[in-house]
Coordinates of C-alpha atoms in Angstrom, one line a residue:
M1 CA 0.0 0.0 0.0
I2 CA 1.3 3.5 -0.9
S3 CA 1.4 5.8 2.1
I4 CA 2.2 9.5 1.8
A5 CA 1.9 12.7 3.8
G6 CA 0.4 15.6 1.9
L7 CA -0.1 19.4 2.2
W8 CA -2.0 21.9 0.1
T9 CA -0.2 25.2 -0.3
E10 CA -1.2 28.6 -1.6
R11 CA 2.2 30.3 -1.6
L12 CA 5.7 29.0 -1.1
T13 CA 9.1 30.8 -1.4
V14 CA 11.7 29.1 -3.6
N15 CA 14.0 28.9 -0.5
D16 CA 11.4 27.0 1.5
Y17 CA 10.6 24.6 -1.3
Q18 CA 14.3 24.0 -1.7
A19 CA 14.4 23.1 2.0
L20 CA 11.4 20.8 1.5
L21 CA 13.1 19.0 -1.4
D22 CA 16.0 18.4 0.8
S23 CA 13.6 16.9 3.4
G24 CA 12.1 14.4 0.9
W25 CA 9.1 16.4 -0.4
R26 CA 7.9 16.9 -4.0
R27 CA 5.1 18.9 -5.5
S28 CA 2.3 18.1 -7.9
G29 CA 0.8 21.4 -8.8
C30 CA 0.1 23.1 -5.5
Y31 CA 0.0 19.8 -3.6
L32 CA 3.1 18.9 -1.6
Y33 CA 3.6 15.2 -0.8
K34 CA 6.1 12.9 0.8
P35 CA 6.2 9.1 1.1
E36 CA 5.9 7.7 4.6
M37 CA 9.0 5.6 4.2
E38 CA 8.4 3.1 7.0
K39 CA 4.8 2.4 5.8
T40 CA 4.7 2.7 2.1
C41 CA 5.1 -0.4 -0.2
C42 CA 7.5 1.4 -2.5
P43 CA 10.0 3.6 -0.5
S44 CA 10.9 6.6 -2.7
Y45 CA 14.3 8.3 -2.2
T46 CA 15.0 11.8 -3.5
I47 CA 17.8 11.6 -6.0
R48 CA 20.1 14.3 -7.3
L49 CA 23.5 14.7 -9.0
K50 CA 26.1 17.5 -9.0
A51 CA 26.0 18.8 -12.6
S52 CA 29.7 19.7 -12.7
D53 CA 30.6 16.1 -11.8
F54 CA 28.3 14.4 -14.3
V55 CA 29.9 11.9 -16.6
P56 CA 27.6 10.7 -19.5
S57 CA 27.5 7.0 -20.2
K58 CA 28.1 5.6 -23.7
E59 CA 24.3 5.1 -24.1
Q60 CA 23.7 8.8 -23.2
Q61 CA 26.4 9.9 -25.7
R62 CA 24.6 7.8 -28.3
V63 CA 21.4 9.7 -27.6
R64 CA 23.1 13.0 -28.3
R65 CA 24.5 11.7 -31.6
R66 CA 21.2 10.3 -32.6
I67 CA 19.6 13.8 -32.2
E68 CA 22.5 15.3 -34.1
R69 CA 22.0 12.9 -37.0
F70 CA 18.3 13.6 -37.0
L71 CA 19.0 17.4 -37.2
D72 CA 21.5 16.8 -39.9
G73 CA 18.8 15.1 -41.9
E74 CA 20.6 11.7 -41.9
L75 CA 18.1 10.0 -39.6
D76 CA 14.3 10.0 -39.6
A77 CA 12.2 10.0 -36.4
K78 CA 10.2 6.8 -36.7
P79 CA 7.4 6.2 -34.3
S80 CA 8.2 3.4 -31.9
E81 CA 5.9 0.8 -30.4
Q82 CA 7.9 0.9 -27.2
T83 CA 7.2 3.8 -25.0
E84 CA 8.8 5.4 -22.0
D85 CA 7.7 4.7 -18.4
Q86 CA 7.5 7.5 -15.9
D87 CA 6.3 8.4 -12.4
V88 CA 4.4 11.4 -11.2
S89 CA 7.6 13.4 -10.4
F90 CA 9.8 12.6 -13.3
S91 CA 9.2 11.3 -16.8
R92 CA 12.3 9.7 -18.3
E93 CA 12.8 6.8 -20.7
V94 CA 13.7 3.4 -19.2
S95 CA 16.9 2.0 -20.7
V96 CA 17.0 -1.5 -22.0
S97 CA 19.8 -4.0 -21.0
V98 CA 23.3 -3.2 -22.2
K99 CA 23.4 -6.1 -24.7
K100 CA 20.1 -5.2 -26.2
S101 CA 21.0 -1.5 -26.5
L102 CA 24.3 -2.3 -28.1
G103 CA 22.7 -4.7 -30.5
A104 CA 20.1 -2.1 -31.4
A105 CA 22.7 0.5 -31.9
K106 CA 24.7 -1.6 -34.3
R107 CA 21.6 -2.6 -36.3
E108 CA 20.7 1.1 -36.5
K109 CA 24.2 2.0 -37.6
N110 CA 24.3 -0.7 -40.3
N111 CA 20.9 0.5 -41.6
E112 CA 22.4 4.0 -41.9
L113 CA 25.7 3.0 -43.5
E114 CA 24.2 0.6 -46.1
P115 CA 22.8 3.4 -48.3
I116 CA 26.1 5.3 -48.1
M117 CA 28.1 2.2 -49.2
K118 CA 25.6 1.5 -52.0
D119 CA 25.8 5.0 -53.2
L120 CA 29.6 5.0 -53.3
S121 CA 29.6 1.7 -55.2
E122 CA 27.3 3.2 -57.8
Q123 CA 29.6 6.1 -58.3
I124 CA 32.5 3.8 -58.9
D125 CA 30.5 1.9 -61.4
N126 CA 29.7 5.1 -63.2
A127 CA 33.4 5.9 -63.3
V128 CA 34.1 2.5 -64.8
Q129 CA 31.6 3.3 -67.6
K130 CA 33.2 6.6 -68.2
C131 CA 36.6 4.9 -68.6
I132 CA 35.1 2.4 -71.1
Q133 CA 33.5 5.2 -73.1
S134 CA 36.7 7.1 -73.3
G135 CA 38.6 4.0 -74.4
E136 CA 40.8 3.8 -71.2
F137 CA 39.2 0.4 -70.5
P138 CA 38.4 -2.2 -73.2
S139 CA 34.7 -2.5 -74.0
N140 CA 34.8 -6.2 -74.5
V141 CA 35.6 -7.0 -70.9
Q142 CA 33.0 -8.2 -68.4
I143 CA 33.8 -6.0 -65.5
P144 CA 32.2 -6.9 -62.1
K145 CA 30.1 -4.5 -60.1
A146 CA 32.0 -2.4 -57.5
S147 CA 31.8 -3.2 -53.8
V148 CA 32.5 -0.6 -51.0
K149 CA 33.1 -1.9 -47.5
K150 CA 33.4 -0.2 -44.1
V151 CA 37.0 -0.2 -42.8
F152 CA 37.5 -1.3 -39.2
S153 CA 40.3 0.2 -37.2
A154 CA 42.5 -2.9 -37.3
K155 CA 42.8 -2.8 -41.1
R156 CA 43.4 0.9 -41.6
K157 CA 47.2 0.8 -41.3
K158 CA 47.4 -2.1 -43.8
L159 CA 45.4 -0.2 -46.4
A160 CA 46.9 3.2 -46.1
E161 CA 49.6 4.5 -43.7
G162 CA 48.5 7.5 -41.7
S163 CA 44.9 7.1 -42.7
E164 CA 43.4 7.4 -39.3
D165 CA 40.2 8.9 -40.8
L166 CA 39.7 6.1 -43.3
L167 CA 36.0 5.1 -43.4
Y168 CA 35.4 3.0 -46.5
T169 CA 37.4 1.3 -49.2
S170 CA 37.0 -0.6 -52.5
N171 CA 39.4 -3.1 -54.1
I172 CA 37.5 -3.0 -57.5
A173 CA 40.8 -2.3 -59.3
F174 CA 42.0 -5.9 -58.7
P175 CA 39.0 -7.8 -60.2
I176 CA 39.1 -5.3 -63.2
V177 CA 42.7 -6.2 -63.9
A178 CA 41.9 -9.9 -63.5
A179 CA 39.0 -9.6 -66.0
M180 CA 41.2 -7.7 -68.5
K181 CA 43.9 -10.4 -68.2
H182 CA 41.4 -13.2 -68.7
T183 CA 39.9 -11.5 -71.8
Q184 CA 43.3 -10.6 -73.4
T185 CA 44.7 -14.2 -72.8
L186 CA 41.8 -15.6 -74.8
E187 CA 42.5 -13.3 -77.7
K188 CA 45.4 -14.7 -79.8
G189 CA 48.0 -12.5 -81.2
K190 CA 47.8 -10.0 -78.3
N191 CA 50.9 -9.1 -76.3
V192 CA 49.2 -9.6 -72.9
E193 CA 52.1 -8.3 -70.8
E194 CA 52.5 -5.2 -72.8
N195 CA 48.9 -4.1 -72.7
R196 CA 48.1 -5.1 -69.1
L197 CA 47.2 -2.3 -66.6
S198 CA 48.2 -2.6 -62.9
P199 CA 45.7 -2.2 -60.1
E200 CA 47.5 1.1 -59.1
A201 CA 46.9 2.4 -62.7
V202 CA 43.3 1.3 -62.8
S203 CA 42.5 2.9 -59.4
E204 CA 44.1 6.2 -60.6
K205 CA 42.0 6.2 -63.7
L206 CA 38.8 5.5 -61.7
L207 CA 39.7 8.3 -59.3
S208 CA 40.2 10.8 -62.2
A209 CA 36.8 9.7 -63.7
M210 CA 35.0 10.0 -60.3
N211 CA 36.4 13.5 -59.8
K212 CA 34.8 14.5 -63.2
V213 CA 31.5 12.8 -62.3
G214 CA 30.8 14.7 -59.1
E215 CA 31.9 16.0 -55.7
F216 CA 32.0 13.8 -52.6
T217 CA 30.6 16.0 -49.9
G218 CA 32.0 14.9 -46.5
F219 CA 34.7 12.7 -48.0
S220 CA 38.3 12.9 -49.2
V221 CA 38.9 10.2 -51.9
K222 CA 42.4 8.8 -52.4
V223 CA 44.0 5.8 -53.9
S224 CA 46.7 3.6 -52.2
K225 CA 48.2 0.3 -53.4
G226 CA 45.3 -0.2 -55.9
H227 CA 42.6 0.5 -53.3
I228 CA 40.1 3.4 -53.6
N229 CA 39.8 4.9 -50.1
F230 CA 37.2 7.2 -48.8
L231 CA 38.4 9.3 -45.8
S232 CA 36.4 11.6 -43.6
A233 CA 36.8 15.2 -44.6
T234 CA 36.6 16.2 -40.9
Q235 CA 38.9 15.1 -38.0
V236 CA 37.9 12.0 -36.1
T237 CA 38.5 12.4 -32.3
S238 CA 40.1 9.6 -30.3
S239 CA 37.0 9.5 -28.0
D240 CA 34.8 8.7 -31.1
R241 CA 37.0 5.8 -32.0
N242 CA 37.1 4.3 -28.5
E243 CA 33.3 4.0 -28.5
G244 CA 33.2 1.2 -31.1
E245 CA 32.9 1.1 -34.8
E246 CA 29.3 2.3 -34.7
S247 CA 30.6 5.8 -33.9
L248 CA 32.6 6.2 -37.1
C249 CA 31.9 9.8 -38.0
A250 CA 28.2 9.0 -38.6
T251 CA 27.3 12.7 -38.3
T252 CA 29.8 13.8 -41.0
I253 CA 29.1 11.2 -43.6
K254 CA 27.2 12.7 -46.6
S255 CA 27.1 11.7 -50.2
S256 CA 26.4 13.6 -53.4
S257 CA 23.5 11.3 -54.1
N258 CA 20.1 13.1 -53.9
K259 CA 18.7 10.5 -51.6
L260 CA 21.4 11.4 -49.0
H261 CA 21.0 15.1 -49.3
A262 CA 18.2 15.3 -46.7
R263 CA 17.1 18.8 -45.5
K264 CA 18.6 19.8 -42.2
R265 CA 16.3 20.5 -39.3
K266 CA 16.5 23.3 -36.7
L267 CA 16.0 22.5 -32.9
E268 CA 15.1 25.4 -30.7
M269 CA 14.5 25.4 -26.9
H270 CA 12.4 28.1 -25.2
L271 CA 12.2 28.5 -21.5
K272 CA 9.0 30.2 -20.3
R273 CA 7.2 30.8 -17.0
S274 CA 4.6 28.1 -16.1
S275 CA 1.3 29.0 -17.8
F276 CA -1.4 27.4 -19.8
E277 CA -1.0 27.1 -23.6
P278 CA -3.5 25.2 -25.8
E279 CA -0.6 23.9 -27.9
E280 CA 1.1 22.3 -24.9
Y281 CA -2.2 20.9 -23.7
E282 CA -2.9 19.2 -27.0
L283 CA 0.6 17.7 -27.0
Y284 CA 0.0 16.5 -23.4
K285 CA -3.3 14.8 -24.4
R286 CA -1.7 13.0 -27.3
Y287 CA 1.2 11.8 -25.1
Q288 CA -1.1 10.5 -22.3
M289 CA -3.4 8.7 -24.7
K290 CA -0.6 7.2 -27.0
V291 CA 2.1 6.5 -24.4
H292 CA 0.1 5.7 -21.3
N293 CA -3.2 4.6 -22.9
D294 CA -5.3 7.1 -21.0
K295 CA -8.9 7.4 -22.1
P296 CA -9.8 10.8 -23.6
E297 CA -12.5 11.4 -21.1
S298 CA -10.0 11.1 -18.2
I299 CA -8.0 14.1 -19.5
S300 CA -9.3 17.6 -19.0
E301 CA -7.9 21.1 -19.0
T302 CA -8.6 21.3 -15.2
S303 CA -6.6 18.2 -14.3
Y304 CA -3.8 19.3 -16.6
K305 CA -3.6 22.7 -15.1
R306 CA -3.8 21.3 -11.5
F307 CA -1.0 18.9 -12.3
L308 CA 1.5 20.7 -14.5
V309 CA 0.6 24.5 -14.7
D310 CA -0.5 25.5 -11.2
T311 CA 2.4 26.3 -8.8
P312 CA 2.6 27.7 -5.3
L313 CA 6.2 29.0 -5.9
T314 CA 6.6 32.7 -5.6
E315 CA 8.1 34.0 -8.8
V316 CA 11.5 35.7 -8.4
P317 CA 12.7 37.7 -11.4
S318 CA 16.4 38.3 -11.8
S319 CA 15.9 42.1 -11.9
G320 CA 14.3 42.2 -8.6
Y321 CA 16.7 40.0 -6.6
D322 CA 18.9 41.6 -4.0
D323 CA 22.1 40.1 -5.4
E324 CA 21.8 39.6 -9.1
E325 CA 25.0 37.7 -9.2
K326 CA 23.3 34.9 -7.3
I327 CA 20.4 34.3 -9.6
P328 CA 20.2 33.0 -13.2
L329 CA 19.0 35.3 -15.9
C330 CA 15.6 33.7 -16.0
G331 CA 15.0 34.1 -12.3
F332 CA 13.6 31.5 -9.9
G333 CA 10.3 29.7 -10.0
S334 CA 8.3 27.2 -12.1
F335 CA 8.9 26.9 -15.8
H336 CA 8.1 25.0 -19.0
Q337 CA 11.0 24.2 -21.3
Q338 CA 9.7 23.8 -24.9
Y339 CA 11.6 21.8 -27.5
R340 CA 10.7 22.7 -31.1
V341 CA 11.9 21.2 -34.4
D342 CA 11.3 23.5 -37.3
D343 CA 8.8 25.3 -35.1
R344 CA 6.9 22.1 -34.3
L345 CA 6.4 21.5 -30.6
I346 CA 7.8 18.0 -29.9
A347 CA 8.4 18.0 -26.1
V348 CA 7.7 20.1 -22.9
G349 CA 9.7 19.7 -19.7
V350 CA 8.1 21.0 -16.5
I351 CA 10.8 22.2 -14.2
D352 CA 11.4 24.2 -11.1
I353 CA 14.5 26.5 -10.9
L354 CA 15.5 27.0 -7.3
P355 CA 18.5 28.6 -5.5
K356 CA 20.5 25.3 -5.4
C357 CA 19.1 23.2 -8.2
L358 CA 17.0 22.6 -11.3
S359 CA 14.3 20.1 -10.2
S360 CA 12.7 18.1 -13.1
K361 CA 9.1 17.5 -12.5
Y362 CA 7.6 16.0 -15.7
L363 CA 8.2 15.6 -19.4
F364 CA 5.7 14.9 -22.2
W365 CA 6.6 14.5 -25.8
D366 CA 5.3 13.9 -29.3
P367 CA 4.8 10.1 -29.8
D368 CA 5.9 10.6 -33.4
F369 CA 9.4 11.2 -32.1
A370 CA 9.6 8.3 -29.7
S371 CA 12.7 6.8 -31.4
L372 CA 14.8 9.9 -30.5
S373 CA 14.8 9.1 -26.7
L374 CA 13.6 12.6 -25.9
G375 CA 13.4 11.7 -22.2
N376 CA 17.1 11.0 -22.0
Y377 CA 17.9 14.0 -24.3
S378 CA 16.0 16.5 -22.2
A379 CA 17.7 15.3 -19.0
L380 CA 21.1 15.8 -20.6
Q381 CA 20.0 19.3 -21.7
E382 CA 18.8 20.2 -18.2
I383 CA 22.1 19.1 -16.7
D384 CA 23.9 21.2 -19.3
W385 CA 21.7 24.1 -18.3
V386 CA 22.7 23.9 -14.7
K387 CA 26.4 23.9 -15.7
Q388 CA 26.0 26.9 -17.9
N389 CA 24.0 29.0 -15.4
Q390 CA 26.4 28.5 -12.5
A391 CA 28.3 31.5 -13.9
H392 CA 25.2 33.6 -12.9
C393 CA 24.3 31.7 -9.8
S394 CA 27.1 30.1 -7.9
T395 CA 24.8 28.2 -5.5
L396 CA 23.0 26.5 -8.5
E397 CA 24.9 23.2 -8.6
Y398 CA 22.5 20.3 -8.6
Y399 CA 20.0 18.5 -10.8
Y400 CA 17.1 16.8 -9.0
L401 CA 15.6 13.8 -10.8
G402 CA 12.6 13.3 -8.5
Y403 CA 12.2 10.0 -6.6
Y404 CA 14.3 6.9 -7.0
I405 CA 12.5 3.6 -6.2
H406 CA 15.0 0.7 -5.9
S407 CA 12.2 -1.9 -5.5
C408 CA 10.8 -0.9 -8.9
N409 CA 13.0 -2.0 -11.8
K410 CA 11.4 0.6 -14.1
M411 CA 12.6 3.4 -11.9
R412 CA 16.2 2.3 -11.5
Y413 CA 17.2 4.1 -14.7
K414 CA 17.6 7.3 -12.8
A415 CA 20.8 6.0 -11.2
A416 CA 22.3 5.9 -14.7
Y417 CA 22.9 9.6 -14.4
R418 CA 26.2 9.5 -12.4
P419 CA 27.5 10.2 -9.9
S420 CA 24.2 10.5 -8.1
E421 CA 23.2 10.8 -4.4
L422 CA 20.2 9.6 -2.5
L423 CA 18.6 11.4 0.5
C424 CA 18.6 9.5 3.8
P425 CA 15.0 9.5 5.0
L426 CA 16.0 9.8 8.6
R427 CA 18.9 12.2 8.9
Y428 CA 18.3 14.0 5.5
Q429 CA 22.0 13.6 4.6
W430 CA 23.0 12.9 1.0
V431 CA 24.5 9.5 0.4
P432 CA 26.4 8.4 -2.7
F433 CA 24.3 5.9 -4.7
E434 CA 27.2 3.4 -4.7
V435 CA 27.2 3.4 -0.9
A436 CA 23.4 3.2 -0.6
K437 CA 22.9 0.4 -3.1
P438 CA 24.1 -2.5 -0.9
L439 CA 21.6 -1.4 1.8
L440 CA 18.7 -1.1 -0.7
D441 CA 19.6 -4.5 -2.2
K442 CA 18.9 -6.0 1.3
K443 CA 15.6 -4.2 1.9
P444 CA 13.5 -1.5 0.3
Y445 CA 13.5 0.9 3.3
S446 CA 16.9 1.6 4.9
V447 CA 18.5 4.4 6.9
L448 CA 21.0 5.2 4.2
S449 CA 23.3 7.2 6.4
N450 CA 24.1 4.1 8.5
I451 CA 27.4 3.9 6.7
S452 CA 28.9 1.6 9.3
K453 CA 27.0 -1.3 7.7
V454 CA 28.7 -0.8 4.4
S455 CA 32.0 0.7 5.3
S456 CA 33.8 -2.6 4.7
S457 CA 32.5 -2.7 1.1
S458 CA 33.1 1.0 0.3
S459 CA 36.3 3.0 0.7
S460 CA 35.0 6.1 -1.2
P461 CA 36.4 9.3 0.3
Q462 CA 33.4 11.1 -1.1
A463 CA 31.1 8.8 0.9
S464 CA 32.8 9.6 4.1
E465 CA 32.8 13.3 3.6
T466 CA 29.1 13.4 2.6
L467 CA 28.0 11.3 5.6
L468 CA 30.0 13.1 8.2
E469 CA 28.2 16.4 7.4
S470 CA 25.5 17.0 10.0
T471 CA 23.2 19.9 10.8
S472 CA 22.0 21.2 14.1
E473 CA 18.3 20.4 13.5
H474 CA 19.1 16.7 13.4
E475 CA 21.2 16.4 16.5
D476 CA 18.3 15.1 18.7
M477 CA 17.5 12.4 16.3
E478 CA 21.1 11.3 16.0
Q479 CA 21.5 11.0 19.8
G480 CA 18.8 8.4 19.9
D481 CA 20.3 6.4 17.0
T482 CA 22.7 4.0 18.7
N483 CA 21.1 0.7 17.7
D484 CA 22.0 -1.0 14.4
D485 CA 18.5 -2.4 14.1
D486 CA 16.5 0.4 12.4
D487 CA 13.1 -1.0 13.5
E488 CA 14.1 -0.9 17.2
M489 CA 14.4 2.9 17.0
Y490 CA 10.7 3.1 16.4
N491 CA 9.4 0.2 18.6
S492 CA 11.1 0.4 21.9
D493 CA 9.3 -1.3 24.8
E494 CA 11.2 0.4 27.6
D495 CA 9.1 2.7 29.6
S496 CA 12.1 4.9 30.4
D497 CA 12.8 5.3 26.8
S498 CA 9.2 6.2 26.0
D499 CA 9.1 8.8 28.8
S500 CA 12.4 10.3 27.6
S501 CA 11.2 10.4 24.0
S502 CA 7.8 12.0 25.0
S503 CA 9.6 14.7 26.9
R504 CA 12.0 15.4 24.1
N505 CA 9.2 15.5 21.5
R506 CA 7.3 18.1 23.6
S507 CA 10.3 20.3 23.7
D508 CA 10.9 19.9 20.0
I509 CA 7.4 21.2 19.0
T510 CA 7.4 24.3 21.2
N511 CA 8.4 26.6 18.3
I512 CA 6.0 25.3 15.7
L513 CA 4.1 28.1 14.2
I514 CA 0.3 27.6 14.5
S515 CA -2.7 29.5 13.0
L516 CA -5.8 29.6 15.2
N517 CA -8.5 31.0 12.9
G518 CA -6.3 34.0 12.0
P519 CA -3.7 34.7 14.8
R520 CA -0.4 32.9 14.4
L521 CA 1.4 31.8 17.6
R522 CA 4.2 29.5 18.6
Y523 CA 2.9 26.3 20.3
K524 CA 4.7 27.3 23.5
D525 CA 2.6 30.5 23.6
I526 CA -0.7 28.7 23.3
P527 CA -2.5 28.0 26.6
R528 CA -2.8 24.4 27.4
F529 CA -6.1 22.7 26.8
K530 CA -8.2 21.7 29.8
N531 CA -8.9 18.3 28.3
P532 CA -5.6 16.3 28.5
V533 CA -6.8 13.9 25.8
V534 CA -7.2 16.8 23.3
Q535 CA -3.8 18.1 24.4
K536 CA -2.1 14.8 23.8
Q537 CA -3.8 14.4 20.4
L538 CA -2.6 17.8 19.3
E539 CA 1.0 17.2 20.5
S540 CA 1.0 13.8 18.6
M541 CA -0.1 15.6 15.4
L542 CA 2.5 18.3 15.8
V543 CA 5.3 15.7 16.4
S544 CA 4.2 13.9 13.2
Y545 CA 4.1 17.3 11.4
R546 CA 7.6 18.2 12.5
K547 CA 8.9 14.8 11.6
V548 CA 7.7 15.1 8.0
V549 CA 8.6 18.7 7.2
G550 CA 11.7 19.0 9.3
A551 CA 12.6 21.1 12.3
E552 CA 13.6 24.3 10.4
L553 CA 10.5 24.4 8.2
S554 CA 8.1 23.6 11.1
E555 CA 9.1 26.9 12.6
I556 CA 8.7 28.8 9.3
M557 CA 5.6 27.3 7.7
V558 CA 2.2 27.7 9.3
Y559 CA 0.3 24.8 10.7
E560 CA -3.4 25.7 10.5
L561 CA -5.9 24.4 13.1
R562 CA -9.6 24.5 12.1

């Protein structure tokens, strides 16, 4: 059973919401919610990463290249039957297994390269016909069709020294020479040796003919030892080569053939304040019905606004901030990030920009572009945005991905954005994912900051530094945490412990700000109720309230009694 604590809010400062995020809360519109970790069936841990430390995986790099090829006109966006899974807080595509993704990438690459190799082969055949028509090659010889092959790194030095950018090659000159020899041998009276052309001479003649036929955009064509070699016209970086043969300059390969001269596309991103736009709503409806199979009658403007447009966050423009050097140019608050291709809206990211982070709330995209992995791509763009805006706001360091649910395989993909941290649900300390994972493998709910349990399996300095950080509002909780068994902290049978805990709780709630039909008072300033049962019930509610919102916010936010 899912168990959450919830609050409806009218107004909330960006600083207070930042503090709530760092206490395990999230928002859906104006509704704040937080899982009750000990009770819920699916413990949800807030996950974040420091943008400057982010290291993209090979799969994430492939997503970028796929978008680049699409924008260059070398790849079409084909609708995919597979769709992306998402939770309420964060919509991101779920990665398949490494083997499947690599296999799919290779098949995709082969499908892209086959037209290129076929086109190059046709152009060599055209050059052969030119040589026959000019009399350079005999017309009575049956010359085979040309074949162009992709060159793997291991064979490059053998084919042409120094050709690190060699992509394709053809050895057509050798079968042409063999065919000529065979024909001439059959014809009596011919001096075969005198009239025979070498593979080097044949390849030179074909190169000359090809240069007359047309230009090879994106290629430099050379001959070496009888081979016709096609080299990239741009430099290939070593990082591209290290990522496998599927990364061989795919974004720079273009041919003079009309079918490979696809029109380039333009991608634009627009960041706007959260507001209702009919165009965004129509895209949201298509996304929900196509990707999540929602019924049309279950989607309405009201529910859409309540979920993705309404916000309690007080808008902070950059021009009105006390210290403009500590705020990004767009200011703080709730935003919609639009992604447009040739002015067509293809995706919308719903985000909050706060003093310390960009918090990603939701993403919906055009199902026609499912194959482009827009979920992954938008996450990479948002991480880049944080990096770029640190120049204007030094405190803006983190990217929050919503909740991570280790017990749900479909939600584990968020940990692929590394190095990430999970929020300890007890002490609200950030724990490196690699440190937290062994605890979560044992049971869904764990006090992640109990590093003593995993210290033997992790020697990460970062882990030690992160977990040793403590704040004054959690000192009371830490003093009571001396038992390795987490459950015993909440189920002590000792009367003395109960009395001590009750006394400590009463002192903890004294500064909670309470509204009594208008006036706002600290709990310590409110006269005690005559009925001890009512007094005990109120104190119990306040203890629970302080526990879920945290000590600092319980003294800032208003707890309303009706």
